[in-house]
Amino acid sequence: MPRNNSQVTAKATIAISDFTNDARVTKALDTLKHTFNPDKGGRPFIVSDVLDDAGHQYVNLVQKGGGVLGIALIGYTYVLEQMNIRFLRLAGTSAGAINTALVTVIDNKQDPKSEKVLDAVCKLNFFSFVDGHPATRWLIKKFITKDDFAGKAKRSLLWLLGTLALLITADVVLVGLSSHYTGVAVWAGLSFLLTGCCTLLIALGVSYVANLLKRLKNSGFGINPGDTFYDWIKQRLHENGVDTVQQLKDKAGACPKLTLRVENDAQYKALFGDVTFITSELVTQNKIQFPAMCNLFRTDINTMQPAGFIRASMSIPVFFESYMIKDIPATDPRIIAAWKDTFEISQPPETARFVDGGILSNFPLSIFYNNDIAVPRLPTFGIDLDDSKPEDKSQNPFNWSALGYFGRIFNTIRNYYDKDFLQKNKVYQLGVGKVDLSSDQFNWLNFFLSDKDKIDMFALGAEAACEFLTNFSWDDYKNQRRDLQQQLTTVKTPSHDNITH
């Protein structure tokens, strides 16, 4: 059910200028303008060989997931845009999918987008996305905004159990004494009453937790429906003229006239705009790329709502309910052929269930790799959000916290595919900038961000973009990518001596 729009948006307490005029942001831009000013001894600013008539340089952009830390992504893209960088192809997961969607649909591809994304963020009530049961909303708020709430809750539970144990012991002792001392009977009765109250309190708590777990199962193993977010992102797409899959594709693909700075054998081959949102499908256990794989679920893709792609991508397990696509025409020959061609699955599911794309690919740089191109014409930039805490980065496993331990398990699983690609294609690491969000100030599930937190994250993203651009070398990237392609070609092409006749 759509939520009241006032629950989602409110009068902004901060303005766009509070972000863009922050001293850290202006300093980052001043540094870049000084570094890349040939008239004053700086070097030329060249990050791509693909340009438009206005002189904008084009790159492909991949944005990593990270919950509410995605505000740092906006700071990063803001600096890129201020340096006249524009985005040809875009991809993102979870929070990265949200910024990717907004950057895709707002205005034209050659226009800067980040300030308008900021405008939406300034008006956004983040806590409205926590749209589950009131009790779970209260618990989430306490866990995230109160220092050591988990510890306090644990100590309270231990205190309650300890009290019950003492009361039971008192019951036994007092009953024994009451047969010898008549005055003890009153105390024994009081002890029994307190024991009963304590037991009832624990029973009610257990019953309530059991009921919540039942509700969790019935609601798709998520404590928040995610309806508020779906309605919010759907409205943002609608405001920018995107209500169908085809409109989304048209918006992502609408490019100005592009030119090449230098000659390239590939010329303008496969030089197009598009957008990709990554999500994880649980029924068939596959990574899904929307909108490219819409034909797996509908014969008429325009019957699908593009907002669902972003909602599917950011379905954080347990925190949000799974996103479902029901009534898939699984017996339709076109659907069967699509599943067989894509995943070699001959029996498509009738219902698909999606969770956060970060489960399988939180940083999908690999989707822009094109082995048909010998020398790249533009780089792939990636924005990496690093929120691992210092104590959990330790190489000594005895120093990890409990959250750090389980975080390592989860990160090992979700980062393996992307890390494997980067290890085999190290050149792509040259295009990755990292935003350090490891401070205890930031929590990726903190939907109660203060204005200061938002501005701080934006500034950290801007500073990270400044550092990245200062150190990035398009020539190194291009040469290493060319060398990599030559190595792959050599491996795939056997020498004459190895050919048997």
Coordinates of C-alpha atoms in Angstrom, one line a residue:
M1 CA 0.0 0.0 0.0
P2 CA 1.5 3.4 -0.9
R3 CA 2.6 5.5 2.1
N4 CA 1.6 9.0 2.8
N5 CA 4.1 11.2 1.0
S6 CA 4.6 13.3 4.1
Q7 CA 6.0 10.3 5.8
V8 CA 8.7 10.0 3.2
T9 CA 9.6 13.6 2.5
A10 CA 9.7 16.6 4.8
K11 CA 10.8 20.2 4.7
A12 CA 14.6 20.0 4.3
T13 CA 16.6 21.0 7.3
I14 CA 19.7 21.4 5.2
A15 CA 20.2 22.8 1.7
I16 CA 22.2 21.6 -1.3
S17 CA 24.6 24.5 -0.6
D18 CA 25.3 23.0 2.9
F19 CA 26.9 20.1 1.1
T20 CA 28.5 21.8 -1.9
N21 CA 29.9 24.7 0.1
D22 CA 31.4 22.6 2.8
A23 CA 35.1 23.6 3.3
R24 CA 36.3 20.1 2.6
V25 CA 34.4 19.9 -0.7
T26 CA 35.5 23.3 -2.0
K27 CA 39.1 22.5 -1.0
A28 CA 38.9 19.2 -2.9
L29 CA 37.7 21.0 -6.0
D30 CA 40.3 23.8 -5.6
T31 CA 43.0 21.1 -5.4
L32 CA 41.9 19.5 -8.6
K33 CA 41.6 22.8 -10.5
H34 CA 45.1 23.7 -9.4
T35 CA 46.5 20.3 -10.2
F36 CA 45.0 20.2 -13.7
N37 CA 45.7 23.8 -14.8
P38 CA 48.3 23.8 -17.6
D39 CA 48.3 27.6 -17.7
K40 CA 49.7 27.6 -14.1
G41 CA 52.1 24.7 -14.3
G42 CA 49.6 21.9 -13.8
R43 CA 49.0 18.9 -16.1
P44 CA 46.2 18.4 -18.6
F45 CA 43.1 16.7 -17.3
I46 CA 42.6 13.6 -19.4
V47 CA 40.6 10.6 -18.1
S48 CA 39.0 9.3 -21.4
D49 CA 39.2 9.4 -25.1
V50 CA 35.4 9.7 -25.5
L51 CA 34.1 13.3 -25.6
D52 CA 31.0 15.1 -26.6
D53 CA 30.8 18.5 -28.4
A54 CA 30.8 20.4 -25.0
G55 CA 34.1 18.8 -24.0
H56 CA 32.7 16.4 -21.4
Q57 CA 34.8 13.3 -20.9
Y58 CA 32.9 10.0 -20.6
V59 CA 33.5 7.0 -18.4
N60 CA 31.6 3.9 -17.3
L61 CA 30.7 4.0 -13.6
V62 CA 30.1 1.3 -11.1
Q63 CA 28.8 2.1 -7.6
K64 CA 29.1 -0.2 -4.7
G65 CA 26.4 -1.0 -2.2
G66 CA 26.5 0.2 1.4
G67 CA 23.1 1.1 2.9
V68 CA 22.8 4.7 3.9
L69 CA 26.5 5.2 3.3
G70 CA 25.4 5.7 -0.3
I71 CA 25.4 9.5 0.5
A72 CA 29.2 9.3 0.0
L73 CA 28.6 8.1 -3.5
I74 CA 26.8 11.4 -4.3
G75 CA 29.8 13.4 -3.0
Y76 CA 32.1 11.3 -5.2
T77 CA 30.0 11.7 -8.4
Y78 CA 29.5 15.4 -7.6
V79 CA 33.3 16.0 -7.9
L80 CA 33.5 13.9 -11.0
E81 CA 30.8 16.0 -12.6
Q82 CA 32.4 19.2 -11.5
M83 CA 35.4 18.1 -13.4
N84 CA 33.3 17.7 -16.5
I85 CA 33.2 13.9 -16.3
R86 CA 30.0 12.2 -17.5
F87 CA 28.7 8.6 -17.4
L88 CA 28.1 6.5 -20.5
R89 CA 27.2 3.2 -18.9
L90 CA 26.2 2.8 -15.3
A91 CA 25.8 -0.1 -12.9
G92 CA 25.1 -0.4 -9.2
T93 CA 24.1 -2.7 -6.4
S94 CA 21.9 -1.9 -3.4
A95 CA 22.6 1.7 -2.3
G96 CA 24.7 1.9 -5.4
A97 CA 21.7 1.0 -7.5
I98 CA 19.7 3.9 -5.9
N99 CA 22.3 6.5 -6.9
T100 CA 22.7 4.8 -10.3
A101 CA 19.0 5.0 -11.0
L102 CA 18.8 8.7 -10.1
V103 CA 21.9 9.6 -12.1
T104 CA 20.4 7.7 -15.0
V105 CA 16.9 9.3 -15.1
I106 CA 17.6 12.9 -14.1
D107 CA 17.9 15.3 -17.1
N108 CA 20.1 14.4 -20.0
K109 CA 23.3 12.3 -20.0
Q110 CA 25.5 15.4 -20.6
D111 CA 23.9 17.3 -17.7
P112 CA 25.2 17.2 -14.1
K113 CA 22.9 15.2 -11.8
S114 CA 24.4 15.1 -8.3
E115 CA 22.9 18.4 -7.0
K116 CA 19.4 17.2 -8.0
V117 CA 20.1 13.8 -6.3
L118 CA 21.1 15.9 -3.2
D119 CA 17.9 17.7 -3.4
A120 CA 16.0 14.4 -3.1
V121 CA 18.2 13.4 -0.2
C122 CA 17.7 16.6 1.7
K123 CA 14.0 16.2 1.6
L124 CA 14.1 12.5 2.5
N125 CA 13.0 11.1 5.8
F126 CA 15.3 8.1 5.9
F127 CA 13.5 6.5 8.9
S128 CA 10.3 6.2 6.8
F129 CA 12.1 3.3 4.9
V130 CA 12.0 1.4 8.2
D131 CA 8.3 0.6 7.7
G132 CA 7.8 -2.6 9.7
H133 CA 6.0 -3.5 12.9
P134 CA 6.2 -0.7 15.6
A135 CA 8.2 -3.0 17.9
T136 CA 10.8 -3.8 15.3
R137 CA 11.1 -0.1 14.5
W138 CA 11.7 0.6 18.1
L139 CA 14.3 -2.1 18.4
I140 CA 16.1 -1.0 15.2
K141 CA 16.2 2.6 16.5
K142 CA 17.6 1.5 19.9
F143 CA 20.2 -0.9 18.4
I144 CA 21.5 1.7 16.0
T145 CA 21.3 5.0 17.8
K146 CA 22.0 4.0 21.4
D147 CA 25.6 3.2 22.3
D148 CA 26.1 -0.4 23.3
F149 CA 22.3 -1.1 23.2
A150 CA 23.1 -4.8 22.4
G151 CA 25.2 -5.0 25.5
K152 CA 22.6 -3.4 27.6
A153 CA 19.9 -5.7 26.2
K154 CA 22.1 -8.7 27.0
R155 CA 22.8 -7.5 30.5
S156 CA 19.1 -6.9 31.1
L157 CA 18.2 -10.4 29.9
L158 CA 20.9 -11.9 32.1
W159 CA 19.6 -9.9 35.1
L160 CA 16.1 -11.1 34.5
L161 CA 17.2 -14.7 34.3
G162 CA 19.4 -14.3 37.3
T163 CA 16.5 -12.8 39.2
L164 CA 14.3 -15.7 38.3
A165 CA 16.9 -18.2 39.4
L166 CA 17.3 -16.4 42.8
L167 CA 13.5 -16.3 43.2
I168 CA 13.2 -20.0 42.6
T169 CA 16.0 -20.7 45.1
A170 CA 14.2 -18.4 47.6
D171 CA 10.9 -20.3 47.0
V172 CA 12.6 -23.6 47.9
V173 CA 14.3 -22.2 51.0
L174 CA 11.3 -20.3 52.3
V175 CA 9.0 -23.2 51.8
G176 CA 11.3 -25.3 53.9
L177 CA 11.6 -22.7 56.6
S178 CA 7.9 -22.0 56.7
S179 CA 7.2 -25.4 58.3
H180 CA 9.4 -24.3 61.3
Y181 CA 8.7 -20.6 61.4
T182 CA 5.1 -19.5 60.8
G183 CA 6.1 -15.9 60.0
V184 CA 8.1 -17.0 57.0
A185 CA 5.0 -18.1 55.2
V186 CA 4.2 -14.5 54.2
W187 CA 7.6 -14.1 52.7
A188 CA 7.3 -17.4 50.9
G189 CA 4.0 -16.3 49.4
L190 CA 5.5 -13.0 48.2
S191 CA 8.4 -14.9 46.7
F192 CA 6.1 -17.2 44.8
L193 CA 4.1 -14.1 43.5
L194 CA 7.3 -12.4 42.3
T195 CA 8.5 -15.7 40.7
G196 CA 5.2 -16.0 38.9
C197 CA 5.4 -12.4 37.7
C198 CA 9.0 -12.9 36.5
T199 CA 8.1 -16.2 34.8
L200 CA 5.1 -14.6 33.1
L201 CA 7.2 -11.7 31.9
I202 CA 9.7 -14.1 30.3
A203 CA 6.9 -16.2 28.8
L204 CA 5.3 -13.2 27.3
G205 CA 8.7 -12.1 25.8
V206 CA 9.3 -15.6 24.4
S207 CA 5.8 -15.7 23.0
Y208 CA 6.2 -12.3 21.4
V209 CA 9.5 -13.2 19.8
A210 CA 8.0 -16.5 18.5
N211 CA 5.1 -14.4 17.0
L212 CA 7.6 -12.0 15.4
L213 CA 9.5 -15.0 13.9
K214 CA 6.3 -16.4 12.5
R215 CA 5.5 -13.0 11.0
L216 CA 9.0 -12.9 9.7
K217 CA 8.5 -16.2 7.8
N218 CA 5.1 -15.2 6.5
S219 CA 6.4 -11.8 5.3
G220 CA 9.3 -13.1 3.3
F221 CA 11.9 -13.2 6.1
G222 CA 12.0 -9.4 6.3
I223 CA 11.1 -7.1 9.2
N224 CA 10.3 -4.2 6.9
P225 CA 8.0 -4.5 3.9
G226 CA 10.0 -2.0 1.8
D227 CA 6.8 -0.5 0.4
T228 CA 7.8 3.0 1.4
F229 CA 11.1 2.8 -0.4
Y230 CA 9.4 1.3 -3.5
D231 CA 6.9 4.1 -3.6
W232 CA 9.6 6.7 -3.1
I233 CA 11.9 5.5 -5.9
K234 CA 8.9 4.9 -8.2
Q235 CA 7.9 8.6 -7.7
R236 CA 11.4 9.7 -8.4
L237 CA 11.4 7.8 -11.7
H238 CA 8.0 9.1 -12.6
E239 CA 9.0 12.7 -12.0
N240 CA 11.8 12.2 -14.6
G241 CA 9.6 10.6 -17.2
V242 CA 10.3 6.9 -16.5
D243 CA 7.3 4.6 -15.9
T244 CA 8.2 1.7 -18.1
V245 CA 11.2 -0.5 -18.8
Q246 CA 11.5 0.9 -22.3
Q247 CA 11.5 4.5 -21.0
L248 CA 14.3 3.5 -18.6
K249 CA 16.3 2.0 -21.5
D250 CA 15.7 5.0 -23.7
K251 CA 16.8 7.4 -20.9
A252 CA 20.0 5.4 -20.2
G253 CA 20.8 5.0 -23.9
A254 CA 20.1 8.6 -25.0
C255 CA 23.6 10.0 -25.7
P256 CA 24.8 13.2 -27.3
K257 CA 27.0 13.0 -30.3
L258 CA 30.3 11.4 -29.2
T259 CA 33.8 11.9 -30.7
L260 CA 37.1 10.2 -30.1
R261 CA 40.1 12.1 -28.9
V262 CA 42.5 9.7 -30.7
E263 CA 42.0 7.1 -33.4
N264 CA 41.0 3.7 -32.2
D265 CA 40.5 0.5 -34.3
A266 CA 37.2 -0.1 -32.6
Q267 CA 36.0 3.4 -33.6
Y268 CA 32.4 3.8 -32.2
K269 CA 31.6 0.1 -32.1
A270 CA 29.6 -0.8 -28.9
L271 CA 29.9 2.7 -27.7
F272 CA 26.4 3.2 -26.1
G273 CA 24.7 4.1 -22.9
D274 CA 22.9 1.7 -20.6
V275 CA 22.1 1.0 -17.0
T276 CA 22.3 -2.2 -14.9
F277 CA 21.0 -3.0 -11.4
I278 CA 22.3 -6.2 -9.8
T279 CA 20.1 -8.4 -7.6
S280 CA 20.2 -12.0 -6.3
E281 CA 17.4 -14.4 -7.3
L282 CA 16.9 -17.2 -4.7
V283 CA 14.7 -19.7 -6.4
T284 CA 17.1 -20.4 -9.2
Q285 CA 20.2 -19.1 -7.2
N286 CA 21.4 -16.7 -9.9
K287 CA 22.6 -13.2 -10.3
I288 CA 20.1 -11.1 -12.2
Q289 CA 20.9 -8.0 -14.2
F290 CA 18.0 -5.7 -14.7
P291 CA 16.7 -4.4 -17.1
A292 CA 18.7 -6.7 -19.5
M293 CA 17.1 -9.9 -18.1
C294 CA 13.5 -8.7 -18.0
N295 CA 12.7 -11.3 -20.7
L296 CA 13.2 -14.0 -18.1
F297 CA 10.1 -12.9 -16.3
R298 CA 7.7 -11.3 -18.8
T299 CA 7.0 -11.6 -22.5
D300 CA 6.0 -7.9 -22.5
I301 CA 8.7 -6.2 -20.4
N302 CA 6.8 -3.0 -20.2
T303 CA 4.3 -4.7 -17.8
M304 CA 7.2 -4.6 -15.3
Q305 CA 7.8 -1.5 -13.1
P306 CA 11.4 -0.3 -13.2
A307 CA 11.2 0.8 -9.5
G308 CA 11.0 -2.9 -8.7
F309 CA 14.6 -3.4 -10.1
I310 CA 16.0 -1.0 -7.5
R311 CA 13.8 -2.4 -4.8
A312 CA 15.0 -5.9 -5.7
S313 CA 18.7 -4.8 -5.6
M314 CA 18.5 -3.2 -2.2
S315 CA 16.5 -6.0 -0.4
I316 CA 18.9 -6.4 2.5
P317 CA 18.1 -9.9 3.9
V318 CA 16.1 -9.9 7.1
F319 CA 16.0 -6.1 7.2
F320 CA 13.7 -5.9 4.1
E321 CA 11.3 -8.4 2.8
S322 CA 12.3 -10.2 -0.4
Y323 CA 11.1 -8.6 -3.6
M324 CA 8.8 -11.0 -5.5
I325 CA 7.9 -11.3 -9.2
K326 CA 4.9 -13.6 -9.3
D327 CA 2.8 -15.2 -12.1
I328 CA 5.8 -15.7 -14.4
P329 CA 4.4 -17.4 -17.6
A330 CA 6.7 -20.3 -17.1
T331 CA 5.2 -22.4 -19.8
D332 CA 5.5 -19.8 -22.5
P333 CA 8.0 -20.9 -25.1
R334 CA 9.6 -17.5 -25.1
I335 CA 10.2 -17.5 -21.3
I336 CA 11.5 -21.1 -21.5
A337 CA 13.9 -20.2 -24.3
A338 CA 15.1 -17.1 -22.4
W339 CA 15.9 -19.2 -19.2
K340 CA 17.6 -21.9 -21.2
D341 CA 19.7 -19.5 -23.2
T342 CA 20.7 -17.5 -20.1
F343 CA 21.1 -20.1 -17.4
E344 CA 20.5 -23.4 -19.1
I345 CA 17.4 -23.8 -17.0
S346 CA 14.6 -25.6 -18.9
Q347 CA 11.9 -25.2 -16.2
P348 CA 11.5 -21.5 -15.3
P349 CA 10.1 -20.7 -11.9
E350 CA 6.5 -19.4 -11.6
T351 CA 7.6 -17.0 -8.8
A352 CA 11.0 -15.3 -8.4
R353 CA 12.3 -14.1 -5.1
F354 CA 15.0 -11.4 -4.9
V355 CA 17.3 -10.2 -2.2
D356 CA 20.2 -7.7 -2.1
G357 CA 22.4 -7.9 -5.1
G358 CA 25.4 -7.5 -2.8
I359 CA 24.9 -11.2 -1.8
L360 CA 26.5 -12.2 -5.1
S361 CA 28.1 -9.1 -6.6
N362 CA 28.3 -5.9 -4.5
F363 CA 30.8 -4.3 -6.9
P364 CA 30.0 -5.5 -10.4
L365 CA 33.0 -4.0 -12.4
S366 CA 33.1 -7.2 -14.5
I367 CA 29.9 -6.4 -16.5
F368 CA 31.7 -3.6 -18.5
Y369 CA 34.6 -5.9 -19.6
N370 CA 34.6 -6.2 -23.4
N371 CA 37.1 -8.6 -24.8
D372 CA 36.5 -7.5 -28.3
I373 CA 38.2 -4.1 -27.6
A374 CA 42.0 -4.2 -27.9
V375 CA 42.6 -0.7 -26.7
P376 CA 40.0 1.0 -24.4
R377 CA 38.4 4.2 -25.5
L378 CA 37.2 5.0 -22.0
P379 CA 37.8 3.7 -18.5
T380 CA 35.5 2.0 -16.0
F381 CA 35.5 4.0 -12.8
G382 CA 34.3 2.3 -9.6
I383 CA 33.4 3.8 -6.2
D384 CA 34.2 1.5 -3.3
L385 CA 32.7 2.2 0.1
D386 CA 34.9 0.8 2.9
D387 CA 33.1 0.7 6.2
S388 CA 35.1 -2.0 7.9
K389 CA 36.1 -1.0 11.4
P390 CA 39.8 -0.8 12.4
E391 CA 39.5 -3.6 15.0
D392 CA 37.9 -5.9 12.4
K393 CA 40.6 -5.3 9.8
S394 CA 43.2 -6.9 12.0
Q395 CA 45.1 -9.9 10.5
N396 CA 45.1 -11.4 14.0
P397 CA 41.8 -13.4 14.2
F398 CA 41.9 -13.3 18.0
N399 CA 41.4 -9.5 17.9
W400 CA 38.1 -9.5 15.9
S401 CA 34.8 -8.5 17.5
A402 CA 31.8 -10.8 17.1
L403 CA 30.4 -8.5 14.5
G404 CA 33.8 -8.4 12.8
Y405 CA 33.8 -12.2 12.7
F406 CA 30.4 -12.6 11.1
G407 CA 31.2 -9.6 8.9
R408 CA 34.2 -11.5 7.6
I409 CA 32.1 -14.5 6.8
F410 CA 29.5 -12.5 4.9
N411 CA 32.1 -10.4 3.1
T412 CA 34.1 -13.5 2.1
I413 CA 31.0 -14.8 0.4
R414 CA 29.6 -11.6 -1.2
N415 CA 33.0 -10.2 -2.4
Y416 CA 34.5 -13.4 -3.8
Y417 CA 33.2 -13.0 -7.3
D418 CA 34.1 -9.4 -7.7
K419 CA 37.5 -9.8 -6.0
D420 CA 38.3 -12.8 -8.2
F421 CA 37.6 -10.6 -11.3
L422 CA 39.8 -7.8 -10.0
Q423 CA 42.7 -10.2 -9.2
K424 CA 42.6 -11.6 -12.7
N425 CA 42.1 -8.1 -14.3
K426 CA 44.2 -5.9 -12.1
V427 CA 44.0 -3.0 -14.6
Y428 CA 40.4 -2.3 -13.4
Q429 CA 41.8 -1.6 -9.9
L430 CA 43.4 1.5 -11.4
G431 CA 39.9 2.9 -11.9
V432 CA 38.6 2.3 -8.4
G433 CA 38.5 5.0 -5.8
K434 CA 37.8 4.1 -2.1
V435 CA 35.8 6.1 0.3
D436 CA 37.0 5.5 3.9
L437 CA 33.9 5.2 6.1
S438 CA 35.4 3.1 8.8
S439 CA 34.8 5.7 11.6
D440 CA 32.5 4.6 14.4
Q441 CA 30.5 7.6 13.4
F442 CA 29.0 5.7 10.5
N443 CA 26.7 2.7 10.4
W444 CA 25.4 1.4 7.1
L445 CA 21.9 0.7 8.6
N446 CA 21.6 4.0 10.5
F447 CA 18.4 5.4 9.1
F448 CA 18.5 8.1 11.8
L449 CA 21.4 10.1 10.2
S450 CA 21.9 13.6 11.5
D451 CA 22.5 16.4 9.1
K452 CA 26.1 16.5 10.2
D453 CA 26.5 12.8 9.3
K454 CA 25.0 13.3 5.8
I455 CA 27.4 16.3 5.1
D456 CA 30.4 14.4 6.5
M457 CA 29.7 11.4 4.3
F458 CA 29.2 13.6 1.3
A459 CA 32.5 15.4 2.0
L460 CA 34.4 12.1 2.5
G461 CA 33.1 11.0 -1.0
A462 CA 34.3 14.3 -2.5
E463 CA 37.7 14.0 -0.9
A464 CA 38.0 10.4 -2.1
A465 CA 37.2 11.5 -5.6
C466 CA 39.8 14.3 -5.4
E467 CA 42.5 11.8 -4.3
F468 CA 41.5 9.3 -7.0
L469 CA 41.6 11.8 -9.9
T470 CA 44.8 13.3 -8.7
N471 CA 46.5 9.9 -8.9
F472 CA 44.7 8.5 -12.0
S473 CA 46.6 8.1 -15.2
W474 CA 44.6 7.4 -18.3
D475 CA 47.7 6.5 -20.2
D476 CA 48.6 3.8 -17.6
Y477 CA 45.1 2.5 -17.6
K478 CA 45.0 2.3 -21.4
N479 CA 48.4 0.7 -21.8
Q480 CA 47.8 -1.9 -19.1
R481 CA 44.4 -2.7 -20.5
R482 CA 45.9 -3.2 -23.9
D483 CA 48.7 -5.4 -22.5
L484 CA 46.1 -7.5 -20.7
Q485 CA 44.2 -8.0 -23.9
Q486 CA 47.3 -9.0 -25.7
Q487 CA 48.2 -11.6 -23.0
L488 CA 44.7 -13.0 -23.2
T489 CA 44.9 -13.2 -27.0
T490 CA 48.2 -15.0 -26.8
V491 CA 46.9 -17.5 -24.3
K492 CA 43.8 -18.2 -26.5
T493 CA 45.7 -18.4 -29.7
P494 CA 48.0 -21.5 -29.8
S495 CA 51.4 -21.2 -31.5
H496 CA 52.2 -23.0 -34.8
D497 CA 54.5 -25.5 -33.0
N498 CA 51.6 -26.7 -30.8
I499 CA 49.2 -27.3 -33.7
T500 CA 49.0 -31.0 -34.6
H501 CA 48.1 -31.9 -38.2

